Amino acid sequence: MSIINHKYKHVFVHVPKTAGTSMEKMHFVGGSGHESFQELVAKSDFNPTYFKWAFVRNPYTRIASAFFYLRNNRRIFRNLNFHDFVYKIEELIDGDLNVHIIPQYEFLKCNKSIMDFIGKYENLICHWPHIIVRIVEITNDKKLLRTPNSHIISRNNVTLFKPNDYMGLYTNELKNKIYKIYEKDFDIFKYQQ
């Protein structure tokens, strides 16, 4: 649900599997799809003065979350176990990747503009108030602060697995493969191998 929101003067880039369902529930975010920052900047209604923001996620837990989502929703992944899923990503990495497994940095890179804020899914509850405050500062719309629960965000699309459970899916071999495939995500967004 990447969006250029003119009413609240912000640009939200939705990196798949990084709290998009939570954002969707906030009336001042809205939008649809997974357009990259580059794609949004190319639109005629892009305003570089708007607050530009996104969330990223630890590549290990993001890919585990994508595995459960894609296994239930995409035929190509339906009968794969996690090991085979990781190998399938490796096989597809230079080709036609599903939007949910494209490296995160690909959504946020742009030669013409830079992001103002990149929060982390793992710190969603702490980072969310920063988003609200920035939008209020830009729009001078203090009603947003009084909107019930506007300052509260939760992880709405949560599987039965928690981040530590996700890590239980990984062997050292699979961790190394994911690190190799998503090395730029680990480096750029400061996640540990």
mmCIF file of the C-alpha atoms, coordinates in Angstrom:
data_MODEL
# 
_entry.id   MODEL 
# 
loop_
_atom_site.group_PDB 
_atom_site.id 
_atom_site.type_symbol 
_atom_site.label_atom_id 
_atom_site.label_alt_id 
_atom_site.label_comp_id 
_atom_site.label_asym_id 
_atom_site.label_entity_id 
_atom_site.label_seq_id 
_atom_site.pdbx_PDB_ins_code 
_atom_site.Cartn_x 
_atom_site.Cartn_y 
_atom_site.Cartn_z 
_atom_site.occupancy 
_atom_site.B_iso_or_equiv 
_atom_site.pdbx_formal_charge 
_atom_site.auth_seq_id 
_atom_site.auth_comp_id 
_atom_site.auth_asym_id 
_atom_site.auth_atom_id 
_atom_site.pdbx_PDB_model_num 
ATOM 1   C CA . MET A 1 1   ? 0.000  0.000   0.000   1.00 0.00 ? 1   MET A CA 1 
ATOM 2   C CA . SER A 1 2   ? 2.655  2.463   -1.012  1.00 0.00 ? 2   SER A CA 1 
ATOM 3   C CA . ILE A 1 3   ? 1.067  5.889   -1.318  1.00 0.00 ? 3   ILE A CA 1 
ATOM 4   C CA . ILE A 1 4   ? 1.555  9.575   -1.913  1.00 0.00 ? 4   ILE A CA 1 
ATOM 5   C CA . ASN A 1 5   ? -0.918 11.083  0.556   1.00 0.00 ? 5   ASN A CA 1 
ATOM 6   C CA . HIS A 1 6   ? -1.657 14.718  -0.294  1.00 0.00 ? 6   HIS A CA 1 
ATOM 7   C CA . LYS A 1 7   ? -4.037 15.328  2.598   1.00 0.00 ? 7   LYS A CA 1 
ATOM 8   C CA . TYR A 1 8   ? -1.429 14.384  5.207   1.00 0.00 ? 8   TYR A CA 1 
ATOM 9   C CA . LYS A 1 9   ? 1.599  15.312  3.073   1.00 0.00 ? 9   LYS A CA 1 
ATOM 10  C CA . HIS A 1 10  ? 3.527  12.089  3.317   1.00 0.00 ? 10  HIS A CA 1 
ATOM 11  C CA . VAL A 1 11  ? 4.873  9.318   1.123   1.00 0.00 ? 11  VAL A CA 1 
ATOM 12  C CA . PHE A 1 12  ? 4.728  5.801   2.533   1.00 0.00 ? 12  PHE A CA 1 
ATOM 13  C CA . VAL A 1 13  ? 6.676  3.023   0.831   1.00 0.00 ? 13  VAL A CA 1 
ATOM 14  C CA . HIS A 1 14  ? 5.282  -0.370  1.775   1.00 0.00 ? 14  HIS A CA 1 
ATOM 15  C CA . VAL A 1 15  ? 8.031  -2.959  1.816   1.00 0.00 ? 15  VAL A CA 1 
ATOM 16  C CA . PRO A 1 16  ? 6.157  -6.307  1.840   1.00 0.00 ? 16  PRO A CA 1 
ATOM 17  C CA . LYS A 1 17  ? 6.054  -8.235  5.138   1.00 0.00 ? 17  LYS A CA 1 
ATOM 18  C CA . THR A 1 18  ? 6.961  -5.160  7.226   1.00 0.00 ? 18  THR A CA 1 
ATOM 19  C CA . ALA A 1 19  ? 3.729  -4.196  9.049   1.00 0.00 ? 19  ALA A CA 1 
ATOM 20  C CA . GLY A 1 20  ? 1.675  -3.279  5.980   1.00 0.00 ? 20  GLY A CA 1 
ATOM 21  C CA . THR A 1 21  ? -1.554 -4.650  7.438   1.00 0.00 ? 21  THR A CA 1 
ATOM 22  C CA . SER A 1 22  ? -1.011 -2.478  10.508  1.00 0.00 ? 22  SER A CA 1 
ATOM 23  C CA . MET A 1 23  ? -0.467 0.596   8.333   1.00 0.00 ? 23  MET A CA 1 
ATOM 24  C CA . GLU A 1 24  ? -3.527 -0.206  6.240   1.00 0.00 ? 24  GLU A CA 1 
ATOM 25  C CA . LYS A 1 25  ? -5.726 0.145   9.320   1.00 0.00 ? 25  LYS A CA 1 
ATOM 26  C CA . MET A 1 26  ? -4.545 3.718   9.956   1.00 0.00 ? 26  MET A CA 1 
ATOM 27  C CA . HIS A 1 27  ? -6.932 6.124   8.193   1.00 0.00 ? 27  HIS A CA 1 
ATOM 28  C CA . PHE A 1 28  ? -4.194 8.637   7.336   1.00 0.00 ? 28  PHE A CA 1 
ATOM 29  C CA . VAL A 1 29  ? -1.957 6.101   5.590   1.00 0.00 ? 29  VAL A CA 1 
ATOM 30  C CA . GLY A 1 30  ? -4.171 4.193   3.142   1.00 0.00 ? 30  GLY A CA 1 
ATOM 31  C CA . GLY A 1 31  ? -3.022 3.198   -0.327  1.00 0.00 ? 31  GLY A CA 1 
ATOM 32  C CA . SER A 1 32  ? -2.605 -0.109  -2.103  1.00 0.00 ? 32  SER A CA 1 
ATOM 33  C CA . GLY A 1 33  ? 0.116  -2.172  -3.716  1.00 0.00 ? 33  GLY A CA 1 
ATOM 34  C CA . HIS A 1 34  ? 3.853  -2.324  -3.210  1.00 0.00 ? 34  HIS A CA 1 
ATOM 35  C CA . GLU A 1 35  ? 5.283  0.455   -5.331  1.00 0.00 ? 35  GLU A CA 1 
ATOM 36  C CA . SER A 1 36  ? 8.940  1.245   -4.793  1.00 0.00 ? 36  SER A CA 1 
ATOM 37  C CA . PHE A 1 37  ? 10.176 4.674   -3.773  1.00 0.00 ? 37  PHE A CA 1 
ATOM 38  C CA . GLN A 1 38  ? 11.626 5.076   -7.281  1.00 0.00 ? 38  GLN A CA 1 
ATOM 39  C CA . GLU A 1 39  ? 8.173  4.397   -8.785  1.00 0.00 ? 39  GLU A CA 1 
ATOM 40  C CA . LEU A 1 40  ? 6.490  6.893   -6.456  1.00 0.00 ? 40  LEU A CA 1 
ATOM 41  C CA . VAL A 1 41  ? 9.092  9.589   -7.164  1.00 0.00 ? 41  VAL A CA 1 
ATOM 42  C CA . ALA A 1 42  ? 8.464  9.145   -10.904 1.00 0.00 ? 42  ALA A CA 1 
ATOM 43  C CA . LYS A 1 43  ? 4.765  9.993   -10.526 1.00 0.00 ? 43  LYS A CA 1 
ATOM 44  C CA . SER A 1 44  ? 3.680  13.458  -11.608 1.00 0.00 ? 44  SER A CA 1 
ATOM 45  C CA . ASP A 1 45  ? 2.058  14.193  -8.248  1.00 0.00 ? 45  ASP A CA 1 
ATOM 46  C CA . PHE A 1 46  ? 5.175  13.370  -6.170  1.00 0.00 ? 46  PHE A CA 1 
ATOM 47  C CA . ASN A 1 47  ? 6.102  16.234  -3.855  1.00 0.00 ? 47  ASN A CA 1 
ATOM 48  C CA . PRO A 1 48  ? 9.693  16.078  -2.529  1.00 0.00 ? 48  PRO A CA 1 
ATOM 49  C CA . THR A 1 49  ? 8.782  18.211  0.500   1.00 0.00 ? 49  THR A CA 1 
ATOM 50  C CA . TYR A 1 50  ? 6.442  15.527  1.859   1.00 0.00 ? 50  TYR A CA 1 
ATOM 51  C CA . PHE A 1 51  ? 7.588  13.303  4.729   1.00 0.00 ? 51  PHE A CA 1 
ATOM 52  C CA . LYS A 1 52  ? 8.932  10.114  3.126   1.00 0.00 ? 52  LYS A CA 1 
ATOM 53  C CA . TRP A 1 53  ? 8.955  7.012   5.301   1.00 0.00 ? 53  TRP A CA 1 
ATOM 54  C CA . ALA A 1 54  ? 8.991  3.214   5.372   1.00 0.00 ? 54  ALA A CA 1 
ATOM 55  C CA . PHE A 1 55  ? 9.592  0.228   7.605   1.00 0.00 ? 55  PHE A CA 1 
ATOM 56  C CA . VAL A 1 56  ? 12.085 -2.598  7.112   1.00 0.00 ? 56  VAL A CA 1 
ATOM 57  C CA . ARG A 1 57  ? 12.446 -5.932  8.873   1.00 0.00 ? 57  ARG A CA 1 
ATOM 58  C CA . ASN A 1 58  ? 15.168 -8.388  9.824   1.00 0.00 ? 58  ASN A CA 1 
ATOM 59  C CA . PRO A 1 59  ? 15.702 -10.381 6.616   1.00 0.00 ? 59  PRO A CA 1 
ATOM 60  C CA . TYR A 1 60  ? 15.571 -13.709 8.466   1.00 0.00 ? 60  TYR A CA 1 
ATOM 61  C CA . THR A 1 61  ? 12.142 -13.092 9.993   1.00 0.00 ? 61  THR A CA 1 
ATOM 62  C CA . ARG A 1 62  ? 10.860 -11.311 6.887   1.00 0.00 ? 62  ARG A CA 1 
ATOM 63  C CA . ILE A 1 63  ? 11.658 -14.311 4.682   1.00 0.00 ? 63  ILE A CA 1 
ATOM 64  C CA . ALA A 1 64  ? 10.174 -16.738 7.215   1.00 0.00 ? 64  ALA A CA 1 
ATOM 65  C CA . SER A 1 65  ? 7.003  -14.630 7.290   1.00 0.00 ? 65  SER A CA 1 
ATOM 66  C CA . ALA A 1 66  ? 6.977  -14.536 3.475   1.00 0.00 ? 66  ALA A CA 1 
ATOM 67  C CA . PHE A 1 67  ? 7.309  -18.323 3.441   1.00 0.00 ? 67  PHE A CA 1 
ATOM 68  C CA . PHE A 1 68  ? 4.098  -18.801 5.446   1.00 0.00 ? 68  PHE A CA 1 
ATOM 69  C CA . TYR A 1 69  ? 2.254  -16.184 3.430   1.00 0.00 ? 69  TYR A CA 1 
ATOM 70  C CA . LEU A 1 70  ? 3.352  -17.456 0.019   1.00 0.00 ? 70  LEU A CA 1 
ATOM 71  C CA . ARG A 1 71  ? 2.892  -21.108 0.884   1.00 0.00 ? 71  ARG A CA 1 
ATOM 72  C CA . ASN A 1 72  ? -0.773 -20.369 1.533   1.00 0.00 ? 72  ASN A CA 1 
ATOM 73  C CA . ASN A 1 73  ? -1.317 -17.914 -1.310  1.00 0.00 ? 73  ASN A CA 1 
ATOM 74  C CA . ARG A 1 74  ? 0.894  -18.739 -4.295  1.00 0.00 ? 74  ARG A CA 1 
ATOM 75  C CA . ARG A 1 75  ? 0.787  -22.015 -6.199  1.00 0.00 ? 75  ARG A CA 1 
ATOM 76  C CA . ILE A 1 76  ? 4.507  -22.015 -7.048  1.00 0.00 ? 76  ILE A CA 1 
ATOM 77  C CA . PHE A 1 77  ? 5.378  -22.162 -3.323  1.00 0.00 ? 77  PHE A CA 1 
ATOM 78  C CA . ARG A 1 78  ? 2.450  -24.257 -2.059  1.00 0.00 ? 78  ARG A CA 1 
ATOM 79  C CA . ASN A 1 79  ? 4.174  -27.619 -1.576  1.00 0.00 ? 79  ASN A CA 1 
ATOM 80  C CA . LEU A 1 80  ? 7.571  -26.368 -0.469  1.00 0.00 ? 80  LEU A CA 1 
ATOM 81  C CA . ASN A 1 81  ? 9.055  -26.800 2.980   1.00 0.00 ? 81  ASN A CA 1 
ATOM 82  C CA . PHE A 1 82  ? 11.185 -23.956 4.333   1.00 0.00 ? 82  PHE A CA 1 
ATOM 83  C CA . HIS A 1 83  ? 14.462 -25.482 3.128   1.00 0.00 ? 83  HIS A CA 1 
ATOM 84  C CA . ASP A 1 84  ? 13.141 -25.821 -0.428  1.00 0.00 ? 84  ASP A CA 1 
ATOM 85  C CA . PHE A 1 85  ? 11.632 -22.329 -0.249  1.00 0.00 ? 85  PHE A CA 1 
ATOM 86  C CA . VAL A 1 86  ? 15.038 -20.784 0.506   1.00 0.00 ? 86  VAL A CA 1 
ATOM 87  C CA . TYR A 1 87  ? 16.579 -22.726 -2.368  1.00 0.00 ? 87  TYR A CA 1 
ATOM 88  C CA . LYS A 1 88  ? 13.747 -21.532 -4.634  1.00 0.00 ? 88  LYS A CA 1 
ATOM 89  C CA . ILE A 1 89  ? 14.531 -17.922 -3.699  1.00 0.00 ? 89  ILE A CA 1 
ATOM 90  C CA . GLU A 1 90  ? 18.171 -18.511 -4.569  1.00 0.00 ? 90  GLU A CA 1 
ATOM 91  C CA . GLU A 1 91  ? 17.097 -19.983 -7.900  1.00 0.00 ? 91  GLU A CA 1 
ATOM 92  C CA . LEU A 1 92  ? 14.805 -17.020 -8.679  1.00 0.00 ? 92  LEU A CA 1 
ATOM 93  C CA . ILE A 1 93  ? 16.933 -14.174 -7.286  1.00 0.00 ? 93  ILE A CA 1 
ATOM 94  C CA . ASP A 1 94  ? 18.171 -12.944 -10.654 1.00 0.00 ? 94  ASP A CA 1 
ATOM 95  C CA . GLY A 1 95  ? 14.849 -13.488 -12.374 1.00 0.00 ? 95  GLY A CA 1 
ATOM 96  C CA . ASP A 1 96  ? 11.199 -12.842 -11.711 1.00 0.00 ? 96  ASP A CA 1 
ATOM 97  C CA . LEU A 1 97  ? 10.891 -12.559 -7.933  1.00 0.00 ? 97  LEU A CA 1 
ATOM 98  C CA . ASN A 1 98  ? 7.584  -12.393 -6.121  1.00 0.00 ? 98  ASN A CA 1 
ATOM 99  C CA . VAL A 1 99  ? 7.193  -8.947  -4.550  1.00 0.00 ? 99  VAL A CA 1 
ATOM 100 C CA . HIS A 1 100 ? 7.320  -10.490 -1.056  1.00 0.00 ? 100 HIS A CA 1 
ATOM 101 C CA . ILE A 1 101 ? 10.884 -11.736 -1.482  1.00 0.00 ? 101 ILE A CA 1 
ATOM 102 C CA . ILE A 1 102 ? 12.483 -8.852  -3.381  1.00 0.00 ? 102 ILE A CA 1 
ATOM 103 C CA . PRO A 1 103 ? 15.313 -7.397  -1.269  1.00 0.00 ? 103 PRO A CA 1 
ATOM 104 C CA . GLN A 1 104 ? 14.099 -4.473  0.837   1.00 0.00 ? 104 GLN A CA 1 
ATOM 105 C CA . TYR A 1 105 ? 16.710 -2.002  -0.370  1.00 0.00 ? 105 TYR A CA 1 
ATOM 106 C CA . GLU A 1 106 ? 15.216 -2.367  -3.871  1.00 0.00 ? 106 GLU A CA 1 
ATOM 107 C CA . PHE A 1 107 ? 12.006 -0.719  -2.615  1.00 0.00 ? 107 PHE A CA 1 
ATOM 108 C CA . LEU A 1 108 ? 13.814 2.201   -1.006  1.00 0.00 ? 108 LEU A CA 1 
ATOM 109 C CA . LYS A 1 109 ? 16.568 3.150   -3.434  1.00 0.00 ? 109 LYS A CA 1 
ATOM 110 C CA . CYS A 1 110 ? 16.175 6.277   -5.522  1.00 0.00 ? 110 CYS A CA 1 
ATOM 111 C CA . ASN A 1 111 ? 18.583 8.628   -7.271  1.00 0.00 ? 111 ASN A CA 1 
ATOM 112 C CA . LYS A 1 112 ? 16.322 11.678  -7.111  1.00 0.00 ? 112 LYS A CA 1 
ATOM 113 C CA . SER A 1 113 ? 15.238 11.777  -3.476  1.00 0.00 ? 113 SER A CA 1 
ATOM 114 C CA . ILE A 1 114 ? 15.973 10.199  -0.106  1.00 0.00 ? 114 ILE A CA 1 
ATOM 115 C CA . MET A 1 115 ? 13.790 8.752   2.608   1.00 0.00 ? 115 MET A CA 1 
ATOM 116 C CA . ASP A 1 116 ? 13.259 10.894  5.713   1.00 0.00 ? 116 ASP A CA 1 
ATOM 117 C CA . PHE A 1 117 ? 12.647 7.987   8.064   1.00 0.00 ? 117 PHE A CA 1 
ATOM 118 C CA . ILE A 1 118 ? 13.155 4.233   7.894   1.00 0.00 ? 118 ILE A CA 1 
ATOM 119 C CA . GLY A 1 119 ? 11.759 2.467   10.934  1.00 0.00 ? 119 GLY A CA 1 
ATOM 120 C CA . LYS A 1 120 ? 12.272 -1.120  11.933  1.00 0.00 ? 120 LYS A CA 1 
ATOM 121 C CA . TYR A 1 121 ? 9.455  -3.627  12.250  1.00 0.00 ? 121 TYR A CA 1 
ATOM 122 C CA . GLU A 1 122 ? 11.093 -4.917  15.419  1.00 0.00 ? 122 GLU A CA 1 
ATOM 123 C CA . ASN A 1 123 ? 10.710 -1.422  16.938  1.00 0.00 ? 123 ASN A CA 1 
ATOM 124 C CA . LEU A 1 124 ? 7.324  -0.652  15.401  1.00 0.00 ? 124 LEU A CA 1 
ATOM 125 C CA . ILE A 1 125 ? 5.670  0.407   18.646  1.00 0.00 ? 125 ILE A CA 1 
ATOM 126 C CA . CYS A 1 126 ? 8.560  2.763   19.511  1.00 0.00 ? 126 CYS A CA 1 
ATOM 127 C CA . HIS A 1 127 ? 8.936  4.179   15.988  1.00 0.00 ? 127 HIS A CA 1 
ATOM 128 C CA . TRP A 1 128 ? 5.246  4.758   15.305  1.00 0.00 ? 128 TRP A CA 1 
ATOM 129 C CA . PRO A 1 129 ? 4.887  7.910   17.463  1.00 0.00 ? 129 PRO A CA 1 
ATOM 130 C CA . HIS A 1 130 ? 7.729  9.481   15.460  1.00 0.00 ? 130 HIS A CA 1 
ATOM 131 C CA . ILE A 1 131 ? 5.657  9.020   12.285  1.00 0.00 ? 131 ILE A CA 1 
ATOM 132 C CA . ILE A 1 132 ? 2.606  10.655  13.883  1.00 0.00 ? 132 ILE A CA 1 
ATOM 133 C CA . VAL A 1 133 ? 4.595  13.607  15.228  1.00 0.00 ? 133 VAL A CA 1 
ATOM 134 C CA . ARG A 1 134 ? 6.267  14.254  11.859  1.00 0.00 ? 134 ARG A CA 1 
ATOM 135 C CA . ILE A 1 135 ? 2.955  14.176  9.997   1.00 0.00 ? 135 ILE A CA 1 
ATOM 136 C CA . VAL A 1 136 ? 1.402  16.552  12.549  1.00 0.00 ? 136 VAL A CA 1 
ATOM 137 C CA . GLU A 1 137 ? 4.408  18.903  12.248  1.00 0.00 ? 137 GLU A CA 1 
ATOM 138 C CA . ILE A 1 138 ? 4.135  18.964  8.458   1.00 0.00 ? 138 ILE A CA 1 
ATOM 139 C CA . THR A 1 139 ? 0.354  19.333  8.224   1.00 0.00 ? 139 THR A CA 1 
ATOM 140 C CA . ASN A 1 140 ? -0.183 21.298  11.434  1.00 0.00 ? 140 ASN A CA 1 
ATOM 141 C CA . ASP A 1 141 ? -3.220 19.031  11.865  1.00 0.00 ? 141 ASP A CA 1 
ATOM 142 C CA . LYS A 1 142 ? -3.309 18.506  15.617  1.00 0.00 ? 142 LYS A CA 1 
ATOM 143 C CA . LYS A 1 143 ? -6.630 16.650  15.294  1.00 0.00 ? 143 LYS A CA 1 
ATOM 144 C CA . LEU A 1 144 ? -4.561 13.662  14.275  1.00 0.00 ? 144 LEU A CA 1 
ATOM 145 C CA . LEU A 1 145 ? -3.156 13.518  17.803  1.00 0.00 ? 145 LEU A CA 1 
ATOM 146 C CA . ARG A 1 146 ? -6.690 13.419  19.208  1.00 0.00 ? 146 ARG A CA 1 
ATOM 147 C CA . THR A 1 147 ? -7.936 10.715  16.863  1.00 0.00 ? 147 THR A CA 1 
ATOM 148 C CA . PRO A 1 148 ? -8.582 7.593   18.970  1.00 0.00 ? 148 PRO A CA 1 
ATOM 149 C CA . ASN A 1 149 ? -5.669 5.167   18.775  1.00 0.00 ? 149 ASN A CA 1 
ATOM 150 C CA . SER A 1 150 ? -3.816 7.164   16.100  1.00 0.00 ? 150 SER A CA 1 
ATOM 151 C CA . HIS A 1 151 ? -0.707 6.951   18.256  1.00 0.00 ? 151 HIS A CA 1 
ATOM 152 C CA . ILE A 1 152 ? -1.177 3.213   18.797  1.00 0.00 ? 152 ILE A CA 1 
ATOM 153 C CA . ILE A 1 153 ? 0.002  0.700   16.245  1.00 0.00 ? 153 ILE A CA 1 
ATOM 154 C CA . SER A 1 154 ? -0.031 -3.049  16.526  1.00 0.00 ? 154 SER A CA 1 
ATOM 155 C CA . ARG A 1 155 ? 1.107  -5.951  14.462  1.00 0.00 ? 155 ARG A CA 1 
ATOM 156 C CA . ASN A 1 156 ? -2.225 -7.025  13.000  1.00 0.00 ? 156 ASN A CA 1 
ATOM 157 C CA . ASN A 1 157 ? -1.189 -9.763  10.603  1.00 0.00 ? 157 ASN A CA 1 
ATOM 158 C CA . VAL A 1 158 ? 0.647  -11.982 13.037  1.00 0.00 ? 158 VAL A CA 1 
ATOM 159 C CA . THR A 1 159 ? 1.141  -15.688 12.489  1.00 0.00 ? 159 THR A CA 1 
ATOM 160 C CA . LEU A 1 160 ? 1.413  -18.153 15.339  1.00 0.00 ? 160 LEU A CA 1 
ATOM 161 C CA . PHE A 1 161 ? 5.182  -17.857 15.013  1.00 0.00 ? 161 PHE A CA 1 
ATOM 162 C CA . LYS A 1 162 ? 7.200  -15.255 16.908  1.00 0.00 ? 162 LYS A CA 1 
ATOM 163 C CA . PRO A 1 163 ? 10.620 -14.011 15.704  1.00 0.00 ? 163 PRO A CA 1 
ATOM 164 C CA . ASN A 1 164 ? 12.486 -16.531 17.842  1.00 0.00 ? 164 ASN A CA 1 
ATOM 165 C CA . ASP A 1 165 ? 10.253 -19.307 16.477  1.00 0.00 ? 165 ASP A CA 1 
ATOM 166 C CA . TYR A 1 166 ? 11.089 -18.173 12.953  1.00 0.00 ? 166 TYR A CA 1 
ATOM 167 C CA . MET A 1 167 ? 14.773 -18.574 13.716  1.00 0.00 ? 167 MET A CA 1 
ATOM 168 C CA . GLY A 1 168 ? 14.069 -22.205 14.606  1.00 0.00 ? 168 GLY A CA 1 
ATOM 169 C CA . LEU A 1 169 ? 13.320 -22.791 10.917  1.00 0.00 ? 169 LEU A CA 1 
ATOM 170 C CA . TYR A 1 170 ? 16.905 -21.994 9.992   1.00 0.00 ? 170 TYR A CA 1 
ATOM 171 C CA . THR A 1 171 ? 19.873 -24.311 9.820   1.00 0.00 ? 171 THR A CA 1 
ATOM 172 C CA . ASN A 1 172 ? 23.294 -22.669 9.581   1.00 0.00 ? 172 ASN A CA 1 
ATOM 173 C CA . GLU A 1 173 ? 23.258 -23.492 5.879   1.00 0.00 ? 173 GLU A CA 1 
ATOM 174 C CA . LEU A 1 174 ? 19.931 -21.692 5.327   1.00 0.00 ? 174 LEU A CA 1 
ATOM 175 C CA . LYS A 1 175 ? 21.028 -18.705 7.415   1.00 0.00 ? 175 LYS A CA 1 
ATOM 176 C CA . ASN A 1 176 ? 24.138 -18.397 5.266   1.00 0.00 ? 176 ASN A CA 1 
ATOM 177 C CA . LYS A 1 177 ? 22.082 -18.606 2.063   1.00 0.00 ? 177 LYS A CA 1 
ATOM 178 C CA . ILE A 1 178 ? 19.677 -15.905 3.210   1.00 0.00 ? 178 ILE A CA 1 
ATOM 179 C CA . TYR A 1 179 ? 22.576 -13.731 4.332   1.00 0.00 ? 179 TYR A CA 1 
ATOM 180 C CA . LYS A 1 180 ? 24.224 -14.115 0.930   1.00 0.00 ? 180 LYS A CA 1 
ATOM 181 C CA . ILE A 1 181 ? 21.003 -13.337 -0.966  1.00 0.00 ? 181 ILE A CA 1 
ATOM 182 C CA . TYR A 1 182 ? 20.017 -10.378 1.237   1.00 0.00 ? 182 TYR A CA 1 
ATOM 183 C CA . GLU A 1 183 ? 23.475 -9.121  2.223   1.00 0.00 ? 183 GLU A CA 1 
ATOM 184 C CA . LYS A 1 184 ? 22.666 -5.549  1.158   1.00 0.00 ? 184 LYS A CA 1 
ATOM 185 C CA . ASP A 1 185 ? 19.575 -5.558  3.391   1.00 0.00 ? 185 ASP A CA 1 
ATOM 186 C CA . PHE A 1 186 ? 21.666 -6.725  6.346   1.00 0.00 ? 186 PHE A CA 1 
ATOM 187 C CA . ASP A 1 187 ? 24.317 -4.071  5.686   1.00 0.00 ? 187 ASP A CA 1 
ATOM 188 C CA . ILE A 1 188 ? 22.186 -1.077  4.731   1.00 0.00 ? 188 ILE A CA 1 
ATOM 189 C CA . PHE A 1 189 ? 19.613 -1.537  7.498   1.00 0.00 ? 189 PHE A CA 1 
ATOM 190 C CA . LYS A 1 190 ? 22.139 -2.675  10.132  1.00 0.00 ? 190 LYS A CA 1 
ATOM 191 C CA . TYR A 1 191 ? 20.877 -6.171  10.876  1.00 0.00 ? 191 TYR A CA 1 
ATOM 192 C CA . GLN A 1 192 ? 23.257 -8.752  12.295  1.00 0.00 ? 192 GLN A CA 1 
ATOM 193 C CA . GLN A 1 193 ? 24.087 -11.960 10.513  1.00 0.00 ? 193 GLN A CA 1 
# 
